[in-house]
mmCIF file of C-alpha atoms and ligand atoms in Angstrom:
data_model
loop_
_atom_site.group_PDB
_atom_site.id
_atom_site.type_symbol
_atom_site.label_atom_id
_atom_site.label_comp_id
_atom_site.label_asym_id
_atom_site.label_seq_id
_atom_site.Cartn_x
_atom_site.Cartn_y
_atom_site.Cartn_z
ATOM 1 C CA UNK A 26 98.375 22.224 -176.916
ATOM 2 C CA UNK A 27 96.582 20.561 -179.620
ATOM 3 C CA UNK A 28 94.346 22.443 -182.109
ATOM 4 C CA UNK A 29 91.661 19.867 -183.401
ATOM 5 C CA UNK A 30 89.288 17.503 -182.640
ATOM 6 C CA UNK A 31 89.903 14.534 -180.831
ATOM 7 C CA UNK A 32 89.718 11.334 -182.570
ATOM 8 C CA UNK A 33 87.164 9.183 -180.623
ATOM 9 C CA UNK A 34 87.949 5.259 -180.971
ATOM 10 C CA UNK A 35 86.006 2.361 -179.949
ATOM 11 C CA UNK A 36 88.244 -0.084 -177.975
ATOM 12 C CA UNK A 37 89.281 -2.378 -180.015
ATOM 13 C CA UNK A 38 92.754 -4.110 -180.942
ATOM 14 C CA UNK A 39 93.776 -1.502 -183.713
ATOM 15 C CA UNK A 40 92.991 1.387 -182.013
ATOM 16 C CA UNK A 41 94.651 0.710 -178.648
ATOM 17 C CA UNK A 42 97.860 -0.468 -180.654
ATOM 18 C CA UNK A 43 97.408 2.899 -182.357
ATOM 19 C CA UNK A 44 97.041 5.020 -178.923
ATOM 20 C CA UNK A 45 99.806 2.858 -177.430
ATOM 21 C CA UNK A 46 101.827 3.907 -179.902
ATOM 22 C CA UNK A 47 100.864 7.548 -179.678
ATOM 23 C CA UNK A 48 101.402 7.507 -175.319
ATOM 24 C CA UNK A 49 105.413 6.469 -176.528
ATOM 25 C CA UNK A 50 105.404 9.398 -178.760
ATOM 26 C CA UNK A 51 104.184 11.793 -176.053
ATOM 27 C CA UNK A 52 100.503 11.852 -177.045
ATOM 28 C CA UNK A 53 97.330 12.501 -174.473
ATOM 29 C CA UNK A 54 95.052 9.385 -174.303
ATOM 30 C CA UNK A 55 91.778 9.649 -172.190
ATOM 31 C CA UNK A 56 90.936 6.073 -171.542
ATOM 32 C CA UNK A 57 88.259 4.449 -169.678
ATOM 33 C CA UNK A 58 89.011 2.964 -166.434
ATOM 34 C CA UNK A 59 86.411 1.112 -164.186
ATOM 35 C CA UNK A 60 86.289 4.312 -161.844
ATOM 36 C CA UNK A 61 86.545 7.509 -163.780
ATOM 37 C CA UNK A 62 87.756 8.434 -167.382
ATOM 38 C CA UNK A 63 91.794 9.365 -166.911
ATOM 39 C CA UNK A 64 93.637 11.625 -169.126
ATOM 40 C CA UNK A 65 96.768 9.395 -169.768
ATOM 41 C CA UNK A 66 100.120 9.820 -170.664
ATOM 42 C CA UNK A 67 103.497 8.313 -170.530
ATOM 43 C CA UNK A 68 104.546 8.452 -167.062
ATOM 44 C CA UNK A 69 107.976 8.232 -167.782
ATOM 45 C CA UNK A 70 108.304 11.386 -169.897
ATOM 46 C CA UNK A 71 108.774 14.547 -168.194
ATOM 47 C CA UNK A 72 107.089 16.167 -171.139
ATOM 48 C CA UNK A 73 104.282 13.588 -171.888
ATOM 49 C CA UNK A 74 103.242 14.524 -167.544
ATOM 50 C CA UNK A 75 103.806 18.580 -167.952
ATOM 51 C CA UNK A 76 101.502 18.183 -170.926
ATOM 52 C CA UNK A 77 99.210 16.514 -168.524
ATOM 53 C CA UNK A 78 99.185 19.463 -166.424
ATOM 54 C CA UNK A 79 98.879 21.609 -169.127
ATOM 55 C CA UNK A 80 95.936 20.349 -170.380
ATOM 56 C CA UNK A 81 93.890 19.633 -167.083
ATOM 57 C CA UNK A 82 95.112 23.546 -165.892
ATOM 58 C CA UNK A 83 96.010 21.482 -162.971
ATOM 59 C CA UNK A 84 98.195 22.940 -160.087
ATOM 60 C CA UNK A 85 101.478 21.477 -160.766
ATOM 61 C CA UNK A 86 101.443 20.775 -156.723
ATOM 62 C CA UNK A 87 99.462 17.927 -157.279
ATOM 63 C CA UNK A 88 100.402 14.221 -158.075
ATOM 64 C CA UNK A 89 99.390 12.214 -160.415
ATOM 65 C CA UNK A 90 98.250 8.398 -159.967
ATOM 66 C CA UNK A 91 100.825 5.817 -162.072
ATOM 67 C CA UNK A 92 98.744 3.190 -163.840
ATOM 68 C CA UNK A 93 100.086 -0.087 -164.160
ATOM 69 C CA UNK A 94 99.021 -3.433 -165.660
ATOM 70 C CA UNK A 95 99.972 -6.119 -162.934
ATOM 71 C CA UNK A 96 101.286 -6.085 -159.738
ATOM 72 C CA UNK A 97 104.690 -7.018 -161.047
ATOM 73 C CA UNK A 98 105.044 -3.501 -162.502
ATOM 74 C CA UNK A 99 104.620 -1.602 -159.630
ATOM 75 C CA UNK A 100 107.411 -3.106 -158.251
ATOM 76 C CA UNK A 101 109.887 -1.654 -160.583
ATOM 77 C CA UNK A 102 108.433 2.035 -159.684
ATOM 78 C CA UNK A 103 108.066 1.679 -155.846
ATOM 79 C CA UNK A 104 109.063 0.073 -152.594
ATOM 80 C CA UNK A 105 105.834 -2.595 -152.396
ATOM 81 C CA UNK A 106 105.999 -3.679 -148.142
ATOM 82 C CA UNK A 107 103.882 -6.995 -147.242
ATOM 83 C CA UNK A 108 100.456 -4.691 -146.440
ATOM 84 C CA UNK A 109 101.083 -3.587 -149.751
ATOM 85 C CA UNK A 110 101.617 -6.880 -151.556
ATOM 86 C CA UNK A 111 98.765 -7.698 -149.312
ATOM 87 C CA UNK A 112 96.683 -5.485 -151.023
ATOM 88 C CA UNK A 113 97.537 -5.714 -154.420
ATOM 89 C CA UNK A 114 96.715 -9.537 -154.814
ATOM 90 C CA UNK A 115 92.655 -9.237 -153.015
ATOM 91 C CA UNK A 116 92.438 -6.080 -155.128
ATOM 92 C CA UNK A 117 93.743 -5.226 -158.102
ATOM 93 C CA UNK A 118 92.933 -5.163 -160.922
ATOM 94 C CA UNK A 119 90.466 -2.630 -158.885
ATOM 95 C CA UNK A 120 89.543 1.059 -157.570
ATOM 96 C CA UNK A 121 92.261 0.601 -155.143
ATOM 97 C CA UNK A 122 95.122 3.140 -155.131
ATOM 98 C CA UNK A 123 98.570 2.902 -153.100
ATOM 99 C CA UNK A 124 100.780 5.619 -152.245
ATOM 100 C CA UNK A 125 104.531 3.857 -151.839
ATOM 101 C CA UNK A 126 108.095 5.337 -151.459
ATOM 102 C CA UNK A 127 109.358 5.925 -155.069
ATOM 103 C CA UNK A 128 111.850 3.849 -155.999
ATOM 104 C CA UNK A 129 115.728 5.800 -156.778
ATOM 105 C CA UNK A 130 115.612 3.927 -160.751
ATOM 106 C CA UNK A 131 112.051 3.943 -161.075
ATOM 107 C CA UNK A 132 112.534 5.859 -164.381
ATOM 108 C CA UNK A 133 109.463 7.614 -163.637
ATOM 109 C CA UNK A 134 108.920 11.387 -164.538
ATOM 110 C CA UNK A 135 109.259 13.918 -161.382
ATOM 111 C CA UNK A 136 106.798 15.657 -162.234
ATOM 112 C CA UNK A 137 104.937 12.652 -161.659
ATOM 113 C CA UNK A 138 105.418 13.217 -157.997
ATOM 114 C CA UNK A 139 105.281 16.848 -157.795
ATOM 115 C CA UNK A 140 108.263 17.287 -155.569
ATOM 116 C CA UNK A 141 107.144 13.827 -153.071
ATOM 117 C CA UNK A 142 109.330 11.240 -152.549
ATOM 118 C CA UNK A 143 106.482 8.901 -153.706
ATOM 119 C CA UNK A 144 104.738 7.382 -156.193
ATOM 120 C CA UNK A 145 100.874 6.676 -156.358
ATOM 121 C CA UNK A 146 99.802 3.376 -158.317
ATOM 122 C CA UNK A 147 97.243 1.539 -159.265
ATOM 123 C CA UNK A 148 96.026 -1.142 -162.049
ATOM 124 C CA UNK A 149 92.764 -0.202 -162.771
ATOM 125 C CA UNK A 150 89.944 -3.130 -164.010
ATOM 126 C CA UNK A 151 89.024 -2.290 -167.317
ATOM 127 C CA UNK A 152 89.955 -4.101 -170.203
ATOM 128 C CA UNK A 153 90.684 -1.788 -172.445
ATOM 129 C CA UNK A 154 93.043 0.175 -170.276
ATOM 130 C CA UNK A 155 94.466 -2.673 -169.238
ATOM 131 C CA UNK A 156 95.068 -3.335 -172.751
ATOM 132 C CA UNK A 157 96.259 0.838 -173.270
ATOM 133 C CA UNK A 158 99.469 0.032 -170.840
ATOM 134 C CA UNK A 159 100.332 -3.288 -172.554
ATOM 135 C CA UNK A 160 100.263 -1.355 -175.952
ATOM 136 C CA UNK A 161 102.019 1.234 -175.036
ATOM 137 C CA UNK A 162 104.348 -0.389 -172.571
ATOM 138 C CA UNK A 163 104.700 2.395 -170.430
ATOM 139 C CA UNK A 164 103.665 3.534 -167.046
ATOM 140 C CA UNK A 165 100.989 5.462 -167.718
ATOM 141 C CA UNK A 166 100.130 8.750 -165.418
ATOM 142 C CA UNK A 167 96.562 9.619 -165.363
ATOM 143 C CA UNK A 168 94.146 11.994 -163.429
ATOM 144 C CA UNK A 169 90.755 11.872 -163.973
ATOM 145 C CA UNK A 170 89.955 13.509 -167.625
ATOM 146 C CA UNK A 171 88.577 16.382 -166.508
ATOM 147 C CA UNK A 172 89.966 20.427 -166.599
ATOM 148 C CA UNK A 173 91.241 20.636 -163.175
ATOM 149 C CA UNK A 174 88.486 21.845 -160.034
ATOM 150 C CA UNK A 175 85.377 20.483 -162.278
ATOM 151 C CA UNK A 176 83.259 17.258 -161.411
ATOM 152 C CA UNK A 177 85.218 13.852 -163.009
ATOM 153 C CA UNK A 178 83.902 12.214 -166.141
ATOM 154 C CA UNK A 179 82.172 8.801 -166.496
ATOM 155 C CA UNK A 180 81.250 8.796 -169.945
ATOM 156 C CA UNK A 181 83.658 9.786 -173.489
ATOM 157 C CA UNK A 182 80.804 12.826 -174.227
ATOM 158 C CA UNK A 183 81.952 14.073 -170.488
ATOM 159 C CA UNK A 184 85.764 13.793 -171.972
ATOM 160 C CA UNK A 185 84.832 15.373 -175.280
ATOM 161 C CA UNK A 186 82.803 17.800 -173.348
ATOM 162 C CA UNK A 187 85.489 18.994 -170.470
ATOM 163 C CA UNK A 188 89.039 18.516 -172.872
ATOM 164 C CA UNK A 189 87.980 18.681 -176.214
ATOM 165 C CA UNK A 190 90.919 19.860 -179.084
ATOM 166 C CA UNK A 191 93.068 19.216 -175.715
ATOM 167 C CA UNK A 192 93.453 15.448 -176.132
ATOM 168 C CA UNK A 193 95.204 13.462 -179.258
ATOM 169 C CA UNK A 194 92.496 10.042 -178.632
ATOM 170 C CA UNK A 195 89.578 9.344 -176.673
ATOM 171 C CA UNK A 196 89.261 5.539 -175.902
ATOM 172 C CA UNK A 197 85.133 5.419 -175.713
ATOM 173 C CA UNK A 198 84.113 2.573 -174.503
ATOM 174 C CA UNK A 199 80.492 3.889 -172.614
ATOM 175 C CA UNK A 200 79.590 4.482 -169.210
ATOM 176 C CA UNK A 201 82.245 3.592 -166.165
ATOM 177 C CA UNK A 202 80.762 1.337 -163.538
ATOM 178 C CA UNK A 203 82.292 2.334 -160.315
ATOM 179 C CA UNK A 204 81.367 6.271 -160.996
ATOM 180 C CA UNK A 205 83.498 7.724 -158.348
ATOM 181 C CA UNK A 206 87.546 7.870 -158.247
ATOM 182 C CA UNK A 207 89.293 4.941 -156.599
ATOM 183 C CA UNK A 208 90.119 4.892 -153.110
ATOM 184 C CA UNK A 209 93.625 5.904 -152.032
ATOM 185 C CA UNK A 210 95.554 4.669 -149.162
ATOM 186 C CA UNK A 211 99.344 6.298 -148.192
ATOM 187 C CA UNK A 212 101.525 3.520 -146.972
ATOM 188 C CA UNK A 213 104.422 5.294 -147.349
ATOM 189 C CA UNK A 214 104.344 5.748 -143.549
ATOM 190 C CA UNK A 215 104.221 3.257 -140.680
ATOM 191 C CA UNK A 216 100.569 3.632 -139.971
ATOM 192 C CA UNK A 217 98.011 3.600 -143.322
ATOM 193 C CA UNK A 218 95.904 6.867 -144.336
ATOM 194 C CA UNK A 219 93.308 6.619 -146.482
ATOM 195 C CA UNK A 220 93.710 9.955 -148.503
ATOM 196 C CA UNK A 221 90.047 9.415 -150.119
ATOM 197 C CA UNK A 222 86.944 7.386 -149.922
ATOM 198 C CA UNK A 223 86.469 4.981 -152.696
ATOM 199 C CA UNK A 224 84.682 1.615 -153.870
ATOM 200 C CA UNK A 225 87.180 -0.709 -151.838
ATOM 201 C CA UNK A 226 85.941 0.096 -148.143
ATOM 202 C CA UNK A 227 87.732 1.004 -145.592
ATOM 203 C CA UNK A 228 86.589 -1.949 -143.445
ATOM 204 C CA UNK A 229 88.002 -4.328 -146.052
ATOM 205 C CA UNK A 230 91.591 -3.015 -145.982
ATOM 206 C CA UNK A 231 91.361 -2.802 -142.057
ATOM 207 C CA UNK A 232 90.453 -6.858 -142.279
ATOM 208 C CA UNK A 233 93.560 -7.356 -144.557
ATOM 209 C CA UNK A 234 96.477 -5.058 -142.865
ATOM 210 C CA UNK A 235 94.940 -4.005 -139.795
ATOM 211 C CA UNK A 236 94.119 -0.392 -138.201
ATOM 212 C CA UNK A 237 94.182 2.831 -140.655
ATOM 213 C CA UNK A 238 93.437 6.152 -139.782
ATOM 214 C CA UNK A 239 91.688 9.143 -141.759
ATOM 215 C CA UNK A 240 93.117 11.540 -144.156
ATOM 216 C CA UNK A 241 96.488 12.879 -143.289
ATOM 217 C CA UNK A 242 97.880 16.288 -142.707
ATOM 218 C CA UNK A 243 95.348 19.399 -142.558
ATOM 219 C CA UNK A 244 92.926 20.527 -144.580
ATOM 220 C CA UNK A 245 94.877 23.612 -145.150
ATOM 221 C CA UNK A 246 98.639 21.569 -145.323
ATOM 222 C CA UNK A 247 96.532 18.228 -147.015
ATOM 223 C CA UNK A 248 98.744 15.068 -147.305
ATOM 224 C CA UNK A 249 97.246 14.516 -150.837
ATOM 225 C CA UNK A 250 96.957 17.691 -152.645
ATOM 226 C CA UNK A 251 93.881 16.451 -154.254
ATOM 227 C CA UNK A 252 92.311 16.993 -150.806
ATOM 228 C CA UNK A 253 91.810 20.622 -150.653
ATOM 229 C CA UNK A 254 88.463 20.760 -149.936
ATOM 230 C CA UNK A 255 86.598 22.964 -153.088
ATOM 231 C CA UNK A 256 87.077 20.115 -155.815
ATOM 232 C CA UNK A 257 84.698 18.724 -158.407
ATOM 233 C CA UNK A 258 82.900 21.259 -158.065
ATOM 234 C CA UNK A 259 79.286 22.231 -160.778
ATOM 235 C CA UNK A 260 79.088 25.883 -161.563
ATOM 236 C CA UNK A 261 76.066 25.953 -159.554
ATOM 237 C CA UNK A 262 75.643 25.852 -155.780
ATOM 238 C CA UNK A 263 75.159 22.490 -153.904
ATOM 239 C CA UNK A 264 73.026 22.247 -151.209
ATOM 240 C CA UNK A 265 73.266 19.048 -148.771
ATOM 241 C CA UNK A 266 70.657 17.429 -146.747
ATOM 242 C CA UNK A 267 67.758 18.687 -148.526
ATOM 243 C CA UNK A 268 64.753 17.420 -148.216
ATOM 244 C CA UNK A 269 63.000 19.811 -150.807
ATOM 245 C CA UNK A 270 63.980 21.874 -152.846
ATOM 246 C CA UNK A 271 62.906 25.533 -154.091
ATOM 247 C CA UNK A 272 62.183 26.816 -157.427
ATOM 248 C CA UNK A 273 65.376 27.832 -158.714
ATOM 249 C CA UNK A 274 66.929 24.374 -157.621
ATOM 250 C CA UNK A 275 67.637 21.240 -159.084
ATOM 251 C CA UNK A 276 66.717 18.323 -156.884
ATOM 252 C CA UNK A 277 68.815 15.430 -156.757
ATOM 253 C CA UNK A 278 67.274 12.590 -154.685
ATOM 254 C CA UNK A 279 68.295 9.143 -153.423
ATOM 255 C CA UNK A 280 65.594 6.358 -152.432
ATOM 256 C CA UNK A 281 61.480 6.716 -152.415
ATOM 257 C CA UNK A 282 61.724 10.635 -153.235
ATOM 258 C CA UNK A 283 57.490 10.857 -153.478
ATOM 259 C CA UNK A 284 57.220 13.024 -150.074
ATOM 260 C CA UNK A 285 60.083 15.303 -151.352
ATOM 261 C CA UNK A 286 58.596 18.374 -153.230
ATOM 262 C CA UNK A 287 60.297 21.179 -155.386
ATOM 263 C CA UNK A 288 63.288 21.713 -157.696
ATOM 264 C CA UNK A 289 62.651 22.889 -161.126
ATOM 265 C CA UNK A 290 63.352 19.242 -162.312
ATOM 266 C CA UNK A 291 64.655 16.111 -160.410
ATOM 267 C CA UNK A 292 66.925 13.389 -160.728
ATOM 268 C CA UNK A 293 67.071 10.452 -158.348
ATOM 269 C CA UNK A 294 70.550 8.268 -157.973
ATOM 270 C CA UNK A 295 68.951 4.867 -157.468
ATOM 271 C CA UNK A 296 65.105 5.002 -156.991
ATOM 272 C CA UNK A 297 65.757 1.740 -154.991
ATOM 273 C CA UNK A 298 68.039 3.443 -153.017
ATOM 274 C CA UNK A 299 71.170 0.996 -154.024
ATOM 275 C CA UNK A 300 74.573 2.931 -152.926
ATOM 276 C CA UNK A 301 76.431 1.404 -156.163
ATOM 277 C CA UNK A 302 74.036 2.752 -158.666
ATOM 278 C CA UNK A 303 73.949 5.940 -157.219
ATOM 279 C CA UNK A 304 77.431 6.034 -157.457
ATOM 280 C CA UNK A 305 77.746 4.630 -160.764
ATOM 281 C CA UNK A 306 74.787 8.009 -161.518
ATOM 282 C CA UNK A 307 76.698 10.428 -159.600
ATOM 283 C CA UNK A 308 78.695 12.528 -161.876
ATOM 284 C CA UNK A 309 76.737 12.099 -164.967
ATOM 285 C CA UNK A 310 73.676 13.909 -162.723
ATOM 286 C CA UNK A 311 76.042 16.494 -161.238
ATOM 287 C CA UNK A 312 76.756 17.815 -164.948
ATOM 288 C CA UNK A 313 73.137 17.262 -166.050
ATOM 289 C CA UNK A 314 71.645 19.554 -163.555
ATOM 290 C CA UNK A 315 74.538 21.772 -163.568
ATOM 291 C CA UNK A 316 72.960 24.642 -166.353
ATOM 292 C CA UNK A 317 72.104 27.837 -166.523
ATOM 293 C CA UNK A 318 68.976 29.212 -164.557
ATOM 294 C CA UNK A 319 69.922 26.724 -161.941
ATOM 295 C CA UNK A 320 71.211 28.762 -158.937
ATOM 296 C CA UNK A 321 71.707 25.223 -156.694
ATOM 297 C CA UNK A 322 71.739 21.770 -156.693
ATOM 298 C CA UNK A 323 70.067 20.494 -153.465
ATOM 299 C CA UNK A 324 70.922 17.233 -152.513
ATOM 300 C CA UNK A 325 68.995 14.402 -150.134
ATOM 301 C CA UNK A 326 70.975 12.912 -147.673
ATOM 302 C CA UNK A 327 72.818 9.320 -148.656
ATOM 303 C CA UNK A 328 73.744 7.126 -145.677
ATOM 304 C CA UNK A 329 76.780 7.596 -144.682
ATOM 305 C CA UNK A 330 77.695 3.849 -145.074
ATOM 306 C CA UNK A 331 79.468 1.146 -147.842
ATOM 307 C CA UNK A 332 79.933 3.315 -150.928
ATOM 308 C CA UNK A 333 78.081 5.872 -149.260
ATOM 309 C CA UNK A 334 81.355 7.464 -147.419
ATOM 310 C CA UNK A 335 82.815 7.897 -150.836
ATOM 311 C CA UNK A 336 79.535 9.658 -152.491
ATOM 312 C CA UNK A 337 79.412 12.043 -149.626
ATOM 313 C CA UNK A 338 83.037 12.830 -149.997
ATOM 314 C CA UNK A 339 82.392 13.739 -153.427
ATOM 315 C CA UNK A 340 79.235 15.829 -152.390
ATOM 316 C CA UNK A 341 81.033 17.598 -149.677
ATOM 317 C CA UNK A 342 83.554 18.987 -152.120
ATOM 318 C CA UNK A 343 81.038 19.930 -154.661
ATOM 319 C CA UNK A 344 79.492 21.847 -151.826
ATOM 320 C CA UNK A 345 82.429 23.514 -150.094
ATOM 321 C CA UNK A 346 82.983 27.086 -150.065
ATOM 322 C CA UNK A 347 84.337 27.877 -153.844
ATOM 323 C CA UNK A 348 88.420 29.726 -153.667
HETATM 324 O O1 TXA B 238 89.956 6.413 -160.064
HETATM 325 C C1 TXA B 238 90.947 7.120 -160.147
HETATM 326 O O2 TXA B 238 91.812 7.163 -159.262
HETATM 327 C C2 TXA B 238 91.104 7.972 -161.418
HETATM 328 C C3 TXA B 238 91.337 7.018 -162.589
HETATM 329 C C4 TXA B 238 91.633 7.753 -163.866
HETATM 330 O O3 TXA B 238 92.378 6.120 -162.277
HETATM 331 N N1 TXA B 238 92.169 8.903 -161.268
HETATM 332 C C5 TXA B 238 92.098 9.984 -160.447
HETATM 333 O O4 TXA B 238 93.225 10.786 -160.492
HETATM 334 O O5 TXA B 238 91.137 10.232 -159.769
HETATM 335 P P1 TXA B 238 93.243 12.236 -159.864
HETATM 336 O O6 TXA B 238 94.532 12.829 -160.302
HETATM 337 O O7 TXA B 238 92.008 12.976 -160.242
HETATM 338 O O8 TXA B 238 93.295 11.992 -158.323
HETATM 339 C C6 TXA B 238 94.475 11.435 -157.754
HETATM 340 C C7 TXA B 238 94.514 11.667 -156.268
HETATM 341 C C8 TXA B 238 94.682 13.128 -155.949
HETATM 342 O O9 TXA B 238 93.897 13.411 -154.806
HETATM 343 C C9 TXA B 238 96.176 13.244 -155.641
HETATM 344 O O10 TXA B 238 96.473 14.317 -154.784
HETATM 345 C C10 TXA B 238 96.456 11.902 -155.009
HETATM 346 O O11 TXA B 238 95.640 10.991 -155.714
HETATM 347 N N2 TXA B 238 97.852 11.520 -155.154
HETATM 348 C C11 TXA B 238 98.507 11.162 -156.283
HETATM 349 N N3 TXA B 238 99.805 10.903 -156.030
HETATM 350 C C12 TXA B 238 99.986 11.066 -154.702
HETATM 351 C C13 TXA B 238 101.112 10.945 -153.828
HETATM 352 N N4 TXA B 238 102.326 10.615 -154.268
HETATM 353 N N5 TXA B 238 100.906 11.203 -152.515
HETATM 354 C C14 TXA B 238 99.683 11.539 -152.048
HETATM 355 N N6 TXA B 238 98.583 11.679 -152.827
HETATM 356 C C15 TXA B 238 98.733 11.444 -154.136
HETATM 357 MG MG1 MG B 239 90.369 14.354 -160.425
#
């Protein structure tokens, strides 16, 4: 555990050389990515991931996702089938994350895996943390930058705010534009799960490889750890499907809000009622309304369509009974 500040860098050339060079020593990075902000580390030191864990207070059950920088890398970590090559070349760099049998000399950390037999990758579009894994020339294992069961962060203050003395570097390079965490699809098996609702649909992998099916495993015996259903949650309540809101609630709205009354203050996503920039809002509002004297967030509803199916995952997890 680290005892200080963390330094906070702009993303330029000298500081991602720097931060690359601090991911090879073992260092924590938080980085921007296009979704979230991830809390990276070198994903082929057993001791870089466990301080991962360490700093997130994350179940050790759960797996982490392996950032890469090109296609080409991933291949060295897993078994990539045609679906997955597939998908690799329409989306990445992008919020699109693939869960593949690990490969036996993939030189990746274990803990990486948390006891699976795979591997979760992705190369995320950002520039700068595209940059991050050239520097560092490493895999680099990242969950969002967050302490583990809290909402994800889409801005550095969220990072500084949620890790603080916890992290060695925070990349800051502003607000993410996706907003929620990528979408992630187990082909490990013959028949494709999507394990979570992201910004690459659903209906766009089904044009590319064909037929997938929802989720996998239980809710109680989840297929992705990261499933189990009180996540991301505010300290405060959340209330879905409201369509006002009483006096010791926040309201957060989506579209023309003018006939909705109540809340003790309101946010709207996307006052035009555009699915990306109410994703893009989502988190940020989630932590601004999330303060003391509020007893609940209530929520309007958000078509359950597009980007939609991803923002009500989110919601639905923020609103789920707490453990
Ligand atoms: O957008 C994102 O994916 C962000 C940025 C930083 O890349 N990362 C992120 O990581 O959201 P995290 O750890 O918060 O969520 C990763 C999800 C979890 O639900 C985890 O259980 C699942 O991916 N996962 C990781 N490895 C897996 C594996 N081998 N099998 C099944 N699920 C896996
Ligand atoms: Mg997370």
């Amino acid at each position: 555990m680290i005892d200080r500040r963390p330094e906070v860098l702009p993303p330029n050339a000298a500081a991602l050389h720097k931060a690359g060079a601090m991911i090879r020593e073992g260092a924590l990075v938080a980085f921007p990515t296009e979704t979230v902000y991830g809390l990276g580390a070198d994903a082929t030191s057993e001791h870089a991931v466990a301080a991962i864990f360490a700093a997130k207070g994350r179940p050790q059950f759960n797996p982490l996702i392996v950032h890469v920088a090109a296609a080409a890398e991933a291949h060295a970590l897993v078994d990539v089938d045609d679906r997955a090559k597939l998908l690799m070349e329409r989306f990445w760099p992008g919020p699109l994350t693939l869960v593949l049998p690990r490969r036996k000399r993939s030189g990746l950390s274990l803990l990486v895996s948390a006891g699976l037999d795979t591997v979760a990758v992705r190369a995320p579009n950002h520039p700068a943390a595209l940059a991050l894994i050239k520097a560092a020339q490493r895999p680099i294992a990242a969950p969002s930058a967050n302490r583990s069961g809290s909402v994800s962060p889409t801005t550095p203050q969220h990072v500084v705010e949620s890790l603080g003395h916890r992290v060695h570097i925070v990349i800051a390079a502003g607000r993410c534009a996706v907003g929620v965490e990528s979408t992630v699809l187990d082909l490990s098996g013959p028949v494709p799960a999507l394990l979570r609702p992201g910004a690459v649909l659903r209906e766009s992998i089904e044009s590319l490889i064909g037929p997938i099916v929802m989720g996998g495993g239980s809710p109680d015996a989840p297929k992705s750890p990261g499933q189990l259903l009180s996540h991301y949650a505010p300290a405060a309540g959340v209330r879905l499907g409201a369509f006002n809101a009483n006096g010791d609630e926040a309201f957060l709205t989506f579209g023309p809000d003018d006939f909705a009354r109540g809340g003790a203050e309101r946010l709207n996503l996307s006052p035009s009622g555009d699915l990306a920039e109410a994703a893009a809002n989502l988190f940020a509002y989630l932590r601004k309304l999330d303060r003391p004297g509020i007893r609940a967030i209530a929520v309007m509803p958000i078509p359950e369509e597009g980007l939609g199916v991803a923002i009500n995952d989110r919601l639905k997890r923020a609103a789920a009974p707490r453990e």
